[in-house]
Short mmCIF file of C-alpha atoms and ligand atoms in Angstrom, two decimals:
data_model
loop_
_atom_site.label_atom_id
_atom_site.label_comp_id
_atom_site.label_asym_id
_atom_site.label_seq_id
_atom_site.Cartn_x
_atom_site.Cartn_y
_atom_site.Cartn_z
CA MET A 25 4.35 93.25 -155.82
CA SER A 26 8.06 93.63 -156.55
CA ALA A 27 9.94 91.99 -159.51
CA THR A 28 12.18 90.26 -157.23
CA THR A 29 10.95 88.52 -154.18
CA ALA A 30 9.87 91.04 -151.49
CA LEU A 31 12.22 90.97 -148.62
CA THR A 32 11.32 90.81 -144.86
CA SER A 33 12.98 93.34 -142.48
CA LYS A 34 14.97 90.30 -141.20
CA ARG A 35 16.58 89.64 -144.51
CA ILE A 36 17.17 93.20 -145.32
CA HIS A 37 19.01 93.73 -142.00
CA GLU A 38 21.15 90.63 -142.76
CA ALA A 39 22.02 92.08 -146.20
CA LEU A 40 22.72 95.51 -144.88
CA GLY A 41 24.68 94.06 -141.96
CA GLU A 42 27.18 92.79 -144.25
CA LEU A 43 27.74 96.22 -145.95
CA LEU A 44 27.40 98.75 -143.14
CA GLU A 45 28.48 99.24 -139.55
CA ARG A 46 25.51 99.74 -136.94
CA ARG A 47 24.84 103.18 -135.95
CA ASP A 48 25.66 104.65 -132.62
CA PRO A 49 22.18 105.98 -131.37
CA ASN A 50 23.75 108.80 -129.34
CA ALA A 51 25.91 109.97 -132.42
CA ARG A 52 25.07 113.62 -133.40
CA GLY A 53 23.63 113.56 -137.01
CA THR A 54 24.61 116.11 -139.80
CA VAL A 55 22.31 118.71 -141.25
CA LEU A 56 21.87 118.75 -145.13
CA GLY A 57 25.60 118.66 -145.43
CA ALA A 58 25.99 121.90 -143.60
CA GLY A 59 29.49 123.20 -142.90
CA ASN A 60 31.01 120.34 -144.84
CA ASP A 61 31.42 119.68 -148.46
CA ASP A 62 32.77 116.07 -148.02
CA LEU A 63 31.81 114.19 -151.18
CA ASP A 64 34.00 111.13 -150.64
CA SER A 65 32.11 109.60 -147.81
CA GLY A 66 28.70 109.74 -149.57
CA ARG A 67 30.24 108.55 -152.80
CA ARG A 68 31.84 105.54 -151.07
CA PHE A 69 28.44 104.98 -149.29
CA LEU A 70 26.54 105.04 -152.46
CA SER A 71 28.97 102.83 -154.38
CA VAL A 72 28.73 100.11 -151.63
CA LEU A 73 24.86 100.09 -151.87
CA ALA A 74 24.23 100.53 -155.37
CA ASP A 75 24.65 96.92 -156.57
CA GLY A 76 22.06 95.80 -154.15
CA GLY A 77 19.72 98.64 -155.01
CA TRP A 78 19.33 99.82 -151.39
CA ILE A 79 19.38 103.31 -151.78
CA VAL A 80 16.70 103.77 -154.51
CA PRO A 81 14.88 100.59 -154.09
CA ILE A 82 11.84 101.55 -156.18
CA TRP A 83 13.99 102.30 -159.15
CA PRO A 84 14.41 99.49 -161.88
CA THR A 85 17.18 97.07 -161.01
CA ARG A 86 19.10 97.98 -164.20
CA HIS A 87 19.17 101.75 -163.09
CA GLY A 88 20.56 100.98 -159.56
CA GLY A 89 17.35 100.17 -157.90
CA ARG A 90 15.70 96.84 -157.03
CA ASP A 91 12.36 96.97 -158.37
CA ALA A 92 10.83 97.14 -154.79
CA ASP A 93 7.50 98.18 -154.15
CA ASP A 94 6.47 100.97 -151.69
CA ALA A 95 6.18 98.51 -148.82
CA GLU A 96 9.45 96.93 -149.23
CA ALA A 97 11.13 100.48 -149.89
CA SER A 98 9.63 101.47 -146.57
CA ARG A 99 11.18 98.45 -144.81
CA ILE A 100 14.56 99.15 -146.38
CA ALA A 101 14.48 103.07 -145.25
CA ALA A 102 13.59 101.88 -141.71
CA ALA A 103 16.25 99.30 -141.58
CA LEU A 104 18.79 101.86 -142.95
CA ALA A 105 18.19 104.12 -140.08
CA ASP A 106 19.88 101.54 -137.89
CA TYR A 107 23.38 101.83 -139.72
CA GLU A 108 25.91 104.39 -140.17
CA VAL A 109 24.84 106.55 -143.14
CA ALA A 110 26.90 109.09 -144.98
CA ASP A 111 25.43 112.48 -145.32
CA LEU A 112 24.09 112.28 -148.88
CA TYR A 113 23.26 115.93 -149.21
CA PRO A 114 25.60 116.56 -152.19
CA TYR A 115 23.74 113.69 -153.92
CA GLY A 116 20.26 114.78 -152.94
CA VAL A 117 19.10 116.55 -156.13
CA GLY A 118 20.08 113.48 -158.26
CA LEU A 119 18.51 110.91 -155.91
CA ASN A 120 15.46 112.67 -155.03
CA LEU A 121 14.51 115.10 -157.60
CA VAL A 122 16.17 114.32 -160.88
CA GLY A 123 15.95 110.42 -160.58
CA PRO A 124 12.16 110.47 -160.14
CA ILE A 125 11.73 113.11 -163.03
CA LEU A 126 13.85 110.93 -165.49
CA LEU A 127 11.71 107.93 -164.49
CA SER A 128 8.64 109.58 -165.12
CA CYS A 129 9.35 111.36 -168.37
CA GLY A 130 13.15 110.85 -169.35
CA SER A 131 13.81 109.07 -172.63
CA PRO A 132 15.27 105.37 -172.36
CA GLU A 133 18.52 106.82 -173.49
CA GLN A 134 18.51 109.43 -170.76
CA GLN A 135 17.49 106.92 -168.24
CA ASP A 136 20.36 104.60 -169.33
CA ARG A 137 22.96 107.63 -169.31
CA TRP A 138 22.07 109.35 -165.96
CA LEU A 139 20.35 107.00 -163.48
CA ARG A 140 23.08 104.81 -162.56
CA PRO A 141 25.63 107.41 -162.14
CA ILE A 142 23.17 109.16 -159.73
CA ALA A 143 22.54 105.88 -157.86
CA ASP A 144 26.21 104.85 -157.35
CA GLY A 145 27.21 108.56 -156.55
CA SER A 146 29.48 108.89 -159.50
CA GLU A 147 27.76 112.15 -160.84
CA VAL A 148 26.30 114.87 -158.75
CA TRP A 149 23.49 117.07 -159.99
CA CYS A 150 22.39 120.61 -158.96
CA GLN A 151 19.00 122.37 -159.48
CA MET A 152 19.23 125.54 -161.74
CA PHE A 153 15.69 126.93 -161.12
CA SER A 154 16.04 130.26 -159.31
CA GLU A 155 17.09 133.43 -160.93
CA PRO A 156 17.54 137.13 -159.66
CA ASP A 157 13.96 137.77 -160.98
CA ALA A 158 12.49 134.27 -160.27
CA GLY A 159 12.19 132.83 -156.98
CA SER A 160 8.88 132.50 -155.38
CA ASP A 161 7.56 133.70 -158.85
CA LEU A 162 9.49 131.04 -160.54
CA ALA A 163 7.46 130.99 -163.71
CA ASN A 164 9.25 134.28 -164.32
CA VAL A 165 12.37 132.52 -165.34
CA GLY A 166 14.34 134.51 -168.11
CA MET A 167 16.99 132.03 -169.03
CA ARG A 168 16.53 131.76 -172.90
CA ALA A 169 16.92 128.54 -174.90
CA GLU A 170 17.09 128.92 -178.56
CA ARG A 171 16.89 126.20 -181.17
CA ASP A 172 19.90 125.81 -183.33
CA GLY A 173 19.76 122.59 -185.43
CA ASP A 174 19.78 119.61 -183.16
CA GLU A 175 21.20 121.81 -180.31
CA TRP A 176 19.79 124.59 -178.02
CA ILE A 177 21.75 127.69 -177.12
CA LEU A 178 21.16 128.96 -173.59
CA ASN A 179 21.85 132.24 -172.18
CA GLY A 180 21.11 133.78 -168.83
CA SER A 181 21.96 133.43 -165.03
CA LYS A 182 20.69 131.38 -162.25
CA VAL A 183 21.40 132.11 -158.53
CA TRP A 184 21.20 130.37 -155.14
CA THR A 185 22.28 127.11 -156.95
CA SER A 186 23.19 124.69 -154.03
CA ARG A 187 25.99 122.12 -154.95
CA GLY A 188 26.98 124.12 -158.06
CA ALA A 189 30.48 124.15 -157.16
CA TYR A 190 30.95 120.45 -157.58
CA ALA A 191 27.92 119.41 -159.72
CA ARG A 192 28.62 117.66 -163.04
CA TRP A 193 24.89 118.14 -164.33
CA GLY A 194 22.49 120.90 -163.79
CA MET A 195 18.72 120.47 -164.15
CA CYS A 196 17.81 123.94 -165.82
CA LEU A 197 14.57 125.61 -166.35
CA ALA A 198 14.79 127.86 -169.51
CA ARG A 199 12.31 129.74 -171.66
CA THR A 200 11.79 128.19 -175.12
CA ASP A 201 8.75 130.30 -176.06
CA ALA A 202 8.49 134.12 -174.95
CA SER A 203 5.39 134.71 -176.91
CA VAL A 204 3.07 132.69 -174.69
CA ALA A 205 2.01 133.08 -171.03
CA LYS A 206 4.94 132.71 -168.40
CA HIS A 207 3.86 129.23 -167.28
CA ARG A 208 3.64 127.86 -170.75
CA GLY A 209 6.84 128.63 -172.63
CA LEU A 210 9.25 126.82 -170.21
CA THR A 211 11.21 123.67 -170.99
CA MET A 212 13.51 121.50 -168.95
CA PHE A 213 17.18 120.71 -169.87
CA ALA A 214 20.19 118.87 -168.55
CA VAL A 215 23.13 121.23 -168.69
CA ASP A 216 26.76 120.01 -168.64
CA MET A 217 28.21 122.22 -165.89
CA LYS A 218 31.64 121.57 -167.53
CA ALA A 219 30.51 122.93 -170.98
CA ARG A 220 32.00 126.00 -172.60
CA GLY A 221 30.24 129.21 -171.40
CA VAL A 222 29.16 127.91 -167.94
CA GLU A 223 30.80 130.01 -165.30
CA VAL A 224 30.07 128.91 -161.64
CA ARG A 225 30.76 131.65 -159.03
CA PRO A 226 30.65 130.78 -155.11
CA LEU A 227 28.23 132.46 -152.53
CA GLU A 228 29.36 131.68 -149.16
CA GLN A 229 26.58 131.04 -146.63
CA ILE A 230 26.46 132.21 -142.88
CA ASN A 231 27.09 128.62 -141.87
CA GLY A 232 30.17 128.41 -143.86
CA ASP A 233 28.81 126.44 -146.71
CA ARG A 234 30.76 127.14 -150.06
CA HIS A 235 28.99 124.88 -152.59
CA PHE A 236 26.23 127.46 -152.84
CA THR A 237 26.56 129.39 -156.12
CA GLU A 238 25.36 131.59 -158.92
CA VAL A 239 25.71 130.42 -162.45
CA PHE A 240 26.07 132.40 -165.62
CA VAL A 241 25.38 130.72 -168.72
CA ALA A 242 26.62 132.33 -172.02
CA ASP A 243 25.85 130.56 -175.35
CA VAL A 244 26.00 127.15 -173.77
CA ARG A 245 25.15 124.57 -176.40
CA VAL A 246 22.91 121.80 -175.03
CA PRO A 247 22.06 118.76 -177.42
CA GLU A 248 18.27 118.32 -178.16
CA ALA A 249 18.95 114.82 -176.56
CA HIS A 250 19.47 116.70 -173.23
CA ARG A 251 15.83 118.13 -173.24
CA ILE A 252 14.02 116.48 -170.36
CA GLY A 253 10.32 115.92 -171.13
CA ASP A 254 8.36 117.79 -173.79
CA LEU A 255 8.95 121.26 -175.53
CA GLY A 256 6.92 123.67 -173.26
CA ALA A 257 6.29 121.15 -170.45
CA GLY A 258 8.85 122.59 -168.06
CA TRP A 259 6.34 124.17 -165.55
CA GLY A 260 4.54 121.01 -164.99
CA LEU A 261 7.84 119.25 -164.43
CA THR A 262 9.07 122.09 -162.04
CA VAL A 263 5.96 121.49 -160.05
CA GLU A 264 6.53 117.83 -159.97
CA THR A 265 10.31 118.44 -158.95
CA LEU A 266 9.44 120.98 -156.23
CA ALA A 267 6.71 118.56 -154.80
CA HIS A 268 9.41 115.82 -154.52
CA GLU A 269 11.86 118.38 -152.88
CA ARG A 270 9.29 119.48 -150.36
CA ALA A 271 8.38 116.03 -149.58
CA THR A 272 12.00 114.98 -149.13
CA ILE A 273 12.70 118.10 -146.92
CA GLY A 274 9.62 117.17 -144.97
CA GLY A 275 10.05 113.44 -144.90
CA ARG A 276 12.49 113.25 -142.20
CA THR A 277 13.48 115.68 -139.22
CA PHE A 278 16.57 117.38 -140.20
CA GLY A 279 19.76 116.02 -138.50
CA GLY A 280 18.52 112.36 -138.26
CA GLY A 281 20.16 110.43 -135.56
CA ASP A 282 17.04 109.79 -133.65
CA ASP A 283 15.34 106.49 -133.38
CA GLU A 284 11.71 105.81 -134.55
CA GLU A 285 10.58 104.44 -131.27
CA LEU A 286 8.38 106.56 -128.98
CA GLY A 287 11.09 107.09 -126.34
CA LEU A 288 12.72 110.63 -125.91
CA PRO A 289 15.10 111.71 -128.81
CA ALA A 290 18.82 111.74 -127.91
CA TRP A 291 18.84 115.53 -128.10
CA LEU A 292 16.16 116.05 -125.55
CA GLU A 293 17.79 113.57 -123.16
CA ALA A 294 21.18 115.30 -123.66
CA TRP A 295 19.51 118.63 -122.64
CA ARG A 296 17.94 116.97 -119.60
CA ASP A 297 20.95 114.88 -118.56
CA ALA A 298 22.94 118.27 -118.62
CA GLY A 299 20.56 119.93 -116.31
CA LEU A 300 19.49 122.45 -118.84
CA LEU A 301 15.68 121.96 -118.40
CA VAL A 302 15.33 122.69 -114.63
CA ASP A 303 13.36 125.96 -115.07
CA PRO A 304 9.80 125.61 -116.16
CA VAL A 305 9.96 127.99 -119.15
CA SER A 306 12.90 126.01 -120.59
CA ARG A 307 11.00 122.90 -120.00
CA GLN A 308 7.89 124.27 -121.61
CA ARG A 309 9.99 125.32 -124.80
CA ALA A 310 11.53 121.77 -124.92
CA MET A 311 8.17 120.12 -124.83
CA ARG A 312 7.00 122.42 -127.62
CA ALA A 313 10.06 121.53 -129.63
CA TYR A 314 9.37 117.89 -128.82
CA ALA A 315 5.69 117.99 -129.76
CA LEU A 316 6.54 119.58 -133.15
CA TYR A 317 9.38 117.02 -133.72
CA ARG A 318 6.91 114.07 -132.86
CA VAL A 319 4.14 115.29 -134.80
CA ASN A 320 6.20 115.86 -137.85
CA GLN A 321 7.78 112.48 -137.52
CA LEU A 322 4.57 110.67 -137.12
CA THR A 323 2.85 112.42 -139.94
CA ALA A 324 5.80 111.79 -142.28
CA ALA A 325 5.44 108.04 -141.32
CA ARG A 326 1.80 108.04 -142.25
CA ALA A 327 2.63 109.80 -145.59
CA VAL A 328 5.32 107.08 -146.51
CA ALA A 329 2.89 104.38 -145.52
CA GLY A 330 0.37 106.12 -147.85
CA GLY A 331 3.02 105.63 -150.63
CA SER A 332 1.64 108.15 -153.12
CA THR A 333 3.26 110.33 -155.42
CA PRO A 334 4.23 113.59 -153.50
CA GLY A 335 1.82 116.42 -154.34
CA PRO A 336 0.80 119.67 -152.67
CA GLU A 337 0.54 117.97 -149.21
CA GLY A 338 4.37 118.08 -149.35
CA SER A 339 4.17 121.76 -148.55
CA GLY A 340 2.60 121.03 -145.33
CA ALA A 341 5.27 118.38 -144.51
CA LYS A 342 8.09 120.97 -145.39
CA LEU A 343 6.32 123.57 -142.98
CA ARG A 344 6.23 121.19 -140.15
CA SER A 345 9.66 120.05 -140.61
CA VAL A 346 11.07 123.47 -140.84
CA ALA A 347 9.19 124.59 -137.63
CA ALA A 348 10.32 121.58 -135.71
CA PHE A 349 13.96 122.12 -136.86
CA LYS A 350 13.91 125.71 -135.88
CA ALA A 351 12.29 125.30 -132.50
CA ARG A 352 15.13 122.75 -131.59
CA ALA A 353 17.83 124.85 -133.05
CA TYR A 354 17.04 128.09 -131.50
CA LEU A 355 16.23 126.55 -127.98
CA GLY A 356 19.38 124.61 -128.18
CA LYS A 357 21.27 127.78 -128.55
CA ASP A 358 19.27 129.55 -125.84
CA LEU A 359 19.80 126.81 -123.36
CA LEU A 360 23.45 127.42 -123.53
CA GLY A 361 23.13 130.78 -121.95
CA PRO A 362 26.12 133.18 -122.40
CA GLY A 363 28.14 130.03 -123.73
CA GLY A 364 25.93 130.03 -126.70
CA MET A 365 27.92 133.06 -128.18
CA LEU A 366 30.79 130.69 -128.73
CA SER A 367 30.91 129.36 -132.23
CA GLU A 368 32.54 126.25 -131.21
CA GLY A 369 29.49 125.42 -129.06
CA PRO A 370 27.05 122.38 -129.76
CA GLY A 371 24.38 123.11 -132.07
CA HIS A 372 26.05 126.25 -133.52
CA LEU A 373 25.85 124.98 -137.21
CA GLU A 374 22.16 124.12 -136.79
CA PHE A 375 21.42 127.52 -135.55
CA LEU A 376 23.12 129.13 -138.27
CA THR A 377 21.54 126.80 -140.70
CA ALA A 378 18.01 127.19 -139.30
CA PRO A 379 17.11 130.47 -141.08
CA SER A 380 17.62 128.96 -144.56
CA MET A 381 15.24 126.25 -143.92
CA SER A 382 12.32 128.74 -144.29
CA ILE A 383 13.56 129.90 -147.74
CA ARG A 384 15.15 126.91 -149.50
CA GLY A 385 12.74 124.79 -151.63
CA GLY A 386 10.22 127.72 -151.55
CA THR A 387 9.66 129.91 -148.55
CA ASP A 388 7.18 129.34 -145.71
CA GLU A 389 4.67 132.00 -147.17
CA VAL A 390 4.54 130.29 -150.42
CA GLN A 391 4.06 126.68 -148.89
CA ARG A 392 0.99 128.33 -147.03
CA ASN A 393 -0.28 129.65 -150.09
CA ILE A 394 -0.02 126.29 -151.75
CA VAL A 395 -1.66 124.47 -148.73
CA GLY A 396 -4.46 127.07 -148.72
CA GLU A 397 -5.33 126.88 -152.29
CA ARG A 398 -4.48 123.30 -153.38
CA VAL A 399 -5.31 121.31 -150.21
CA LEU A 400 -7.78 123.37 -148.40
CA GLY A 401 -9.41 124.80 -151.47
CA LEU A 402 -9.30 128.33 -150.32
CA PRO A 403 -9.70 131.26 -152.95
CA GLY A 404 -6.54 131.63 -154.89
CA GLU A 405 -4.15 134.61 -154.98
CA PRO A 406 -4.98 137.35 -157.62
CA ARG A 407 -2.87 136.52 -160.54
CA VAL A 408 -3.07 139.31 -163.01
CA ASP A 409 -0.26 138.27 -165.35
CA LYS A 410 -1.20 134.45 -165.64
CA ASP A 411 -2.56 134.78 -169.32
CA VAL A 412 -0.32 137.71 -170.46
CA PRO A 413 2.65 136.77 -172.91
CA PHE A 414 5.91 136.71 -171.32
CA THR A 415 7.18 139.31 -173.68
CA GLU A 416 4.53 141.84 -172.49
CA LEU A 417 4.98 141.35 -168.72
CA ARG A 418 6.61 144.24 -166.80
CA LYS A 419 10.22 143.44 -165.85
CA SER A 420 12.35 145.04 -163.19
CA ARG A 421 15.11 145.82 -165.94
C1 FAD B 21 19.97 127.74 -148.55
C2 FAD B 21 19.34 127.79 -149.90
C3 FAD B 21 19.43 126.88 -150.92
C4 FAD B 21 18.74 127.13 -152.13
N1 FAD B 21 19.09 126.25 -153.09
C5 FAD B 21 18.54 126.38 -154.33
C6 FAD B 21 18.77 125.53 -155.53
O1 FAD B 21 19.57 124.47 -155.46
N2 FAD B 21 18.28 125.80 -156.71
C7 FAD B 21 17.47 126.82 -156.80
O2 FAD B 21 16.96 126.97 -158.08
N3 FAD B 21 17.21 127.65 -155.94
C8 FAD B 21 17.63 127.39 -154.60
N4 FAD B 21 17.33 128.28 -153.67
C9 FAD B 21 16.35 129.42 -153.74
C10 FAD B 21 15.08 129.52 -153.19
O3 FAD B 21 14.31 128.44 -153.79
C11 FAD B 21 14.57 130.86 -153.30
O4 FAD B 21 15.24 131.67 -152.38
C12 FAD B 21 13.08 130.84 -152.70
O5 FAD B 21 12.28 130.31 -153.59
C13 FAD B 21 12.70 132.33 -152.51
O6 FAD B 21 12.92 133.16 -153.61
P1 FAD B 21 13.65 134.51 -153.55
O7 FAD B 21 14.91 134.32 -152.81
O8 FAD B 21 13.77 135.15 -154.92
O9 FAD B 21 12.62 135.45 -152.68
P2 FAD B 21 11.39 136.21 -153.26
O10 FAD B 21 10.66 135.29 -153.97
O11 FAD B 21 11.86 137.61 -153.70
O12 FAD B 21 10.62 136.51 -151.70
C14 FAD B 21 10.76 137.51 -150.86
C15 FAD B 21 9.88 137.40 -149.71
O13 FAD B 21 8.68 137.65 -150.28
C16 FAD B 21 7.66 136.57 -149.92
N5 FAD B 21 6.76 136.23 -150.90
C17 FAD B 21 7.03 136.30 -152.35
N6 FAD B 21 5.97 136.01 -152.97
C18 FAD B 21 4.75 135.73 -152.06
C19 FAD B 21 3.52 135.43 -152.18
N7 FAD B 21 2.87 135.20 -153.33
N8 FAD B 21 2.78 135.38 -151.09
C20 FAD B 21 3.40 135.71 -149.94
N9 FAD B 21 4.73 135.92 -149.62
C21 FAD B 21 5.43 136.05 -150.79
C22 FAD B 21 8.57 135.41 -149.69
O14 FAD B 21 8.08 134.42 -148.65
C23 FAD B 21 9.83 136.04 -149.11
O15 FAD B 21 9.52 136.34 -147.68
C24 FAD B 21 17.95 128.16 -152.47
C25 FAD B 21 17.77 129.27 -151.34
C26 FAD B 21 18.50 128.95 -150.18
C27 FAD B 21 18.25 129.92 -149.11
#
């Protein structure tokens, strides 16, 4: 039961209707901010909704939520789908990853300092996990954090840092003890991206995104008060963060813009109405894309109704979402025939963004390993280095 009176869908619509415009059901959605580094529309959108706690309803009211229970939060999410919603990609790490982690293990001071600016869009976060030698094998992180009084001194580099170009804070995994096994000596920090010693260099993606970065960290001082969670608890927090990330990616079909009813989605109707589905092979591929899309949507809805904290099953959700997104993006391109070679054509951005979906948030292969081991209970991969101190591990350089 929520602390405030639980709202019916009707009351939620009345409240949102005063703040937002109704969505055009035929409007084309955006894909994880691809090709567009617009921060302003998302910030305006979040600031309008923050006072009512509509974006993060299950967060406490004082931190920008409304103390809603899971059922009320689901009603709010369903209602929001009927309105014009800004692309919140720039704010995704804060809202979906850092926020839940701070709520589960942040100090009261950290919650007071960081949650509200996440909810109202005034501060953007990025996720500083991956390094040149730590991707799928993320526990191999080499970024060092050494204690100096009531500060930590961080040295190392991160790569593939989405949103690094405009983030104010980075959630950064660093090694605080190299004498123990690699999973055990890690700790999470909040790094001020404007601090002296932080250098952010852009990496341009094939879809034109320019917020992607590599981040070099040289003698960066981080206050002890900005350590998130316990010393040495970084791996557990990483697993928790990645479960939130995969559940988020898997939670809704990329691109949005389709209604939840069991009618044909707008993209499929558009192909049919344009006469692109007359040959049987195209129709068969379209039905495959539709089946993947619908199964993913229904399974995600069932998971939301379950309301549990995300776990390894989020890996299955991510795999399904990625398969659905890629089937649709690649078929959309093929259906255009030679016209598909034009970069101005519809669906070009989705086509160029699709390959990254199988990599970001953990690759498809790694998701399958997680599902195999942690959901299906199959034998684990051989992990010969799991009990070896980090200092004794063989390194690539
Ligand atoms: C668009 C995009 C955005 C990203 N954003 C962020 C971000 O914001 N923050 C961040 O920290 N990182 C980010 N990443 C990094 C991403 O998490 C890593 O790229 C990913 O985890 C893979 O790591 P890697 O690139 O080092 O590949 P590797 O780990 O070197 O993998 C190479 C290949 O080997 C396969 N492989 C590796 N290990 C296994 C195994 N045990 N079993 C089977 N196959 C295996 C992989 O599946 C892959 O095909 C982003 C990546 C992309 C593409």
